[in-house]
PDB file of C-alpha atoms in Angstrom:
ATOM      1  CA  UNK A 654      12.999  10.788  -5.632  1.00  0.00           C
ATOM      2  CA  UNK A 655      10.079  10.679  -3.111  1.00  0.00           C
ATOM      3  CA  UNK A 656       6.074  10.749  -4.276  1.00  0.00           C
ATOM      4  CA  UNK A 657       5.350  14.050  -2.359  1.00  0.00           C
ATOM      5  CA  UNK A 658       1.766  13.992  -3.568  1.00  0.00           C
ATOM      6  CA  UNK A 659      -1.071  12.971  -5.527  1.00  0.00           C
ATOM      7  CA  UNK A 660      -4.129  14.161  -6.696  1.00  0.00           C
ATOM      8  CA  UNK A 661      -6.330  11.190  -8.028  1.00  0.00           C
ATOM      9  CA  UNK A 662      -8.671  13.327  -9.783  1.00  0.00           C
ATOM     10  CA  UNK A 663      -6.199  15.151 -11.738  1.00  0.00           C
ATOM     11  CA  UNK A 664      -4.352  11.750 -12.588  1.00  0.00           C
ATOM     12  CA  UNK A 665      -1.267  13.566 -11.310  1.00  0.00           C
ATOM     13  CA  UNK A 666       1.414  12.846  -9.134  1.00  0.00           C
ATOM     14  CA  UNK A 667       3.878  15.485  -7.968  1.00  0.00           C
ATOM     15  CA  UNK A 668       7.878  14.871  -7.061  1.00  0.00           C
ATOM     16  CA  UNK A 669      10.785  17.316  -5.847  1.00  0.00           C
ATOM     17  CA  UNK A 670      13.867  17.444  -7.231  1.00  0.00           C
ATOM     18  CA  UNK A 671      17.323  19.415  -7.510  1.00  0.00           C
ATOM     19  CA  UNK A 672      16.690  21.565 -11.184  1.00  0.00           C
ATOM     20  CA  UNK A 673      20.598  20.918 -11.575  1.00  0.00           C
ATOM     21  CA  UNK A 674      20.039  16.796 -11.401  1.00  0.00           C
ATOM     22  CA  UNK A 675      20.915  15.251 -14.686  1.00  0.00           C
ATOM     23  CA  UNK A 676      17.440  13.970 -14.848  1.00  0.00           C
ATOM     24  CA  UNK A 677      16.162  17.610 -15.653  1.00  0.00           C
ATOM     25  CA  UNK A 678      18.201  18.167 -18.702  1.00  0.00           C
ATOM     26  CA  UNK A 679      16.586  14.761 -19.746  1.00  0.00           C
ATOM     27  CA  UNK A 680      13.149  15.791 -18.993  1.00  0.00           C
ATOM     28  CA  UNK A 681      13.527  18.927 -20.914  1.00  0.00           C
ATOM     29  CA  UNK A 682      14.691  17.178 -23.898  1.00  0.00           C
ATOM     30  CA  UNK A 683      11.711  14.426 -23.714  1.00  0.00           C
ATOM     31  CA  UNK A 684       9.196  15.281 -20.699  1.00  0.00           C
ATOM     32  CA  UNK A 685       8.088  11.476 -20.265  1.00  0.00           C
ATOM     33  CA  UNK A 686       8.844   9.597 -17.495  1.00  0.00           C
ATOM     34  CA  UNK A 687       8.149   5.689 -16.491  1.00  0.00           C
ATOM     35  CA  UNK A 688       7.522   4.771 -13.089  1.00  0.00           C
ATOM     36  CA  UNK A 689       7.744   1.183 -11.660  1.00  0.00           C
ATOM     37  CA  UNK A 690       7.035   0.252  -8.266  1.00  0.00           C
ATOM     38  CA  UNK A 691       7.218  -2.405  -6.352  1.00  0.00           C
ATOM     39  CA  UNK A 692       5.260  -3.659  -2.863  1.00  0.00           C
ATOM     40  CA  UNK A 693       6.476  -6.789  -1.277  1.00  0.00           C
ATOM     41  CA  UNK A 694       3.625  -6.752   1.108  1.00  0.00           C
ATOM     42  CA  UNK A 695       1.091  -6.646  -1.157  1.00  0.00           C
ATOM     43  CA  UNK A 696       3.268  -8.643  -3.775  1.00  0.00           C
ATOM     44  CA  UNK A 697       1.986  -5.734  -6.098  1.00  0.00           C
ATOM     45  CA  UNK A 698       3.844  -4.137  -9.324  1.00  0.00           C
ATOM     46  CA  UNK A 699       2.793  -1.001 -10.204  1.00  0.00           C
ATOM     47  CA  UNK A 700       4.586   0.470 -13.781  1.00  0.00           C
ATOM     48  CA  UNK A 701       3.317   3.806 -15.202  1.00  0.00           C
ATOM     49  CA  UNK A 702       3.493   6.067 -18.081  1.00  0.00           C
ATOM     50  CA  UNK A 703       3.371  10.076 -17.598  1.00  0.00           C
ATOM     51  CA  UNK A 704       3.978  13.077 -19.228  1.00  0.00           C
ATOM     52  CA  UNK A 705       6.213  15.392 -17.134  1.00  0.00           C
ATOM     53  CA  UNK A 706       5.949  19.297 -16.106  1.00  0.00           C
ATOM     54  CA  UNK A 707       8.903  20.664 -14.801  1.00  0.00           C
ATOM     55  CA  UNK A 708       8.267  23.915 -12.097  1.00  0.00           C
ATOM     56  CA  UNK A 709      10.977  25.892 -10.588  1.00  0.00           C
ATOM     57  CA  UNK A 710      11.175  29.708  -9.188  1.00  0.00           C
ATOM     58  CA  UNK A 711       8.642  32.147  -8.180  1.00  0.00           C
ATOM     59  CA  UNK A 712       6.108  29.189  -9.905  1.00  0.00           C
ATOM     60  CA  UNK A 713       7.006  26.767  -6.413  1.00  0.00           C
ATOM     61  CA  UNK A 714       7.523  29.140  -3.884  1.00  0.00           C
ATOM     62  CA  UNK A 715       4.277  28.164  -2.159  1.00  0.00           C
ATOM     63  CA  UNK A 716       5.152  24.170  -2.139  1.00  0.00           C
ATOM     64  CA  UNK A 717       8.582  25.254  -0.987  1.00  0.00           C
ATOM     65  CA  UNK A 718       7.359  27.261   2.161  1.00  0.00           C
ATOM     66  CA  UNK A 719       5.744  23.467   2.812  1.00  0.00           C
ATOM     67  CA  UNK A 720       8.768  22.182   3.005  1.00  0.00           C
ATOM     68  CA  UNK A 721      10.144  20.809   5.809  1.00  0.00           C
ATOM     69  CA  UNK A 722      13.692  22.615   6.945  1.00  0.00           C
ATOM     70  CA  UNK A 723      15.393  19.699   7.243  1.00  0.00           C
ATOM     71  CA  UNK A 724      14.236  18.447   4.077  1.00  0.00           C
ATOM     72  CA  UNK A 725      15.361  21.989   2.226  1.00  0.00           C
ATOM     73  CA  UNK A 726      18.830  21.068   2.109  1.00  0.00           C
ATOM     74  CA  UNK A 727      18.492  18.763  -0.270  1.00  0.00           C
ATOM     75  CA  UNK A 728      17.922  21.751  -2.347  1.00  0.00           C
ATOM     76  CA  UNK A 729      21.290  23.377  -2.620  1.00  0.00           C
ATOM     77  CA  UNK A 730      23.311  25.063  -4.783  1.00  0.00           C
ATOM     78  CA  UNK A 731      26.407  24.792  -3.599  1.00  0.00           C
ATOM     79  CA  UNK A 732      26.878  21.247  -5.911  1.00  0.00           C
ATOM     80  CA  UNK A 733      25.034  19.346  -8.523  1.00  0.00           C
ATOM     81  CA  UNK A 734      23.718  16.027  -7.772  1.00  0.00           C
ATOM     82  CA  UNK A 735      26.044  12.642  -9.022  1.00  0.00           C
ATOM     83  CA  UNK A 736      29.272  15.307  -9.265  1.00  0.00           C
ATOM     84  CA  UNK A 737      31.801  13.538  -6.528  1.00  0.00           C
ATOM     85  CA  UNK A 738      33.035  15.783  -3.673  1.00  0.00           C
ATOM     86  CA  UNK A 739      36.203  15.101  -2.056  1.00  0.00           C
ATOM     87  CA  UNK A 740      34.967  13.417   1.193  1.00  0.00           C
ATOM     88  CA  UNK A 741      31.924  12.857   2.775  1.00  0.00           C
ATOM     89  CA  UNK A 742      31.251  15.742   4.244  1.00  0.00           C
ATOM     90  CA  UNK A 743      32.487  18.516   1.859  1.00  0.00           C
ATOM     91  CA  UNK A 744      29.560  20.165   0.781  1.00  0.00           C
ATOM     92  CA  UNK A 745      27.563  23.087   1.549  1.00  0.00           C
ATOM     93  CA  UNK A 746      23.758  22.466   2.544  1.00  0.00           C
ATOM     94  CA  UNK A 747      22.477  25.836   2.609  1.00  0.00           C
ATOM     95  CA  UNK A 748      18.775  25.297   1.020  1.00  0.00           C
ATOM     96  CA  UNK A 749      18.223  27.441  -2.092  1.00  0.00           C
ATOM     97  CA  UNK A 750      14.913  27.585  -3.873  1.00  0.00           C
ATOM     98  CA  UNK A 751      17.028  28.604  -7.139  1.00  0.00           C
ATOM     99  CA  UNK A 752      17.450  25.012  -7.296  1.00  0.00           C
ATOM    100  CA  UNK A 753      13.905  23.490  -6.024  1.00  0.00           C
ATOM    101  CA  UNK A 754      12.169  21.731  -8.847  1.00  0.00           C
ATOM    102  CA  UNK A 755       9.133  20.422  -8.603  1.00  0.00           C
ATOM    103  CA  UNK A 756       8.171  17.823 -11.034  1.00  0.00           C
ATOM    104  CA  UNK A 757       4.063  17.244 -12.090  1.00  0.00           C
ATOM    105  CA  UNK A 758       3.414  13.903 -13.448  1.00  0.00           C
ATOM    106  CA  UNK A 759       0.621  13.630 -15.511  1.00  0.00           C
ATOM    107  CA  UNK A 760      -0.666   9.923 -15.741  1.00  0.00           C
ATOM    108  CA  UNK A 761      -1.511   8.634 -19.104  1.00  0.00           C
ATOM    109  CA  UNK A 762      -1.292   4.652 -18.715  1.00  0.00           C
ATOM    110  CA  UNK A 763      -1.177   2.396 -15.354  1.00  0.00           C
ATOM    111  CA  UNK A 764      -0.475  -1.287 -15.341  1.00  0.00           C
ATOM    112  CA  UNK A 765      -0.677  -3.371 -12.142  1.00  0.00           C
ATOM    113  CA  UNK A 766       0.349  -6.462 -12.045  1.00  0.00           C
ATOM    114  CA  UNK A 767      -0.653  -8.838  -8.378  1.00  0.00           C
ATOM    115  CA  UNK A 768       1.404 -11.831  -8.186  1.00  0.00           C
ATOM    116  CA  UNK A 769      -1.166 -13.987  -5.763  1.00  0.00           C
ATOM    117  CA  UNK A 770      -2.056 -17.728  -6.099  1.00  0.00           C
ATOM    118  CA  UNK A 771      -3.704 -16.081  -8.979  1.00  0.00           C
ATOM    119  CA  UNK A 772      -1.847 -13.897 -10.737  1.00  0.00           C
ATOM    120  CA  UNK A 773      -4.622 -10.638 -11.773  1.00  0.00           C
ATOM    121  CA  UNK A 774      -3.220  -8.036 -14.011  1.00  0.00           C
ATOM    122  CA  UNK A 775      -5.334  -4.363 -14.178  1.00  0.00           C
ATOM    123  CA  UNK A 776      -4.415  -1.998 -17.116  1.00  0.00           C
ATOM    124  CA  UNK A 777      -5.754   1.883 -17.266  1.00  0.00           C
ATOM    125  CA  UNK A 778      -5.534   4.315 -19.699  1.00  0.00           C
ATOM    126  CA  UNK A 779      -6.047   8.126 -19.407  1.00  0.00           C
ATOM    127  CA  UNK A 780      -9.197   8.703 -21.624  1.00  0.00           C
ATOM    128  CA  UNK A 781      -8.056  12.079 -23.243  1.00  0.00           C
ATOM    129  CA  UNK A 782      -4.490  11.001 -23.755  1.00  0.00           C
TER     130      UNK A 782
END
């Protein structure tokens, strides 16, 4: 999945998603997710801790008019995401906001870790959490 935005004073982070991805049914049975990143550059690791909303229909149809065209056909409903299809390209792309998710993270705990000369570790914790 791709960070699509981020508010930083909302703590929130907002993804897009397929609603039939396996990672939905998960969400809906426990909406937590952990997040780990990782930048080489900055030799920075990032690992989070957020509670998840899950958004789909008439509730994303403004964030899916932002969406690029080429990007829409991720969004299709012609198969679910990790099912194999019989070759490469034997699939249907037509973009369907039936299956547009959008996911809000809500950010409860941050720890950053910066492996320098020194290493420096940050932790943060959502107040009202």
């Amino acid at each position: 999945m791709v960070l699509r935005a981020a508010d930083k004073s909302r703590g929130r982070l907002e993804l897009h998603t397929n609603l039939h991805s396996s990672k939905i049914t998960d969400l809906m049975a426990r909406p937590v997710a952990a997040l780990h990143v990782w930048d080489s550059g900055s030799r920075l690791q990032i690992r989070g801790e957020a509670d998840v909303e899950i958004a789909s229909g008439a509730a994303v149809a403004d964030t899916w008019a932002r969406v690029p065209d080429r990007s829409r056909t991720a969004y299709s409903s012609s198969h679910t995401p990790g099912n194999p299809i019989p070759s490469a390209l034997a699939y249907d792309n037509a973009p369907d906001l039936a299956v547009f998710a959008v996911l809000h993270l809500n950010i409860r705990a941050l720890d950053l870790l910066h492996l320098g000369v020194d290493h420096r570790r940050a932790q943060f914790t959502h107040e009202n959490h």
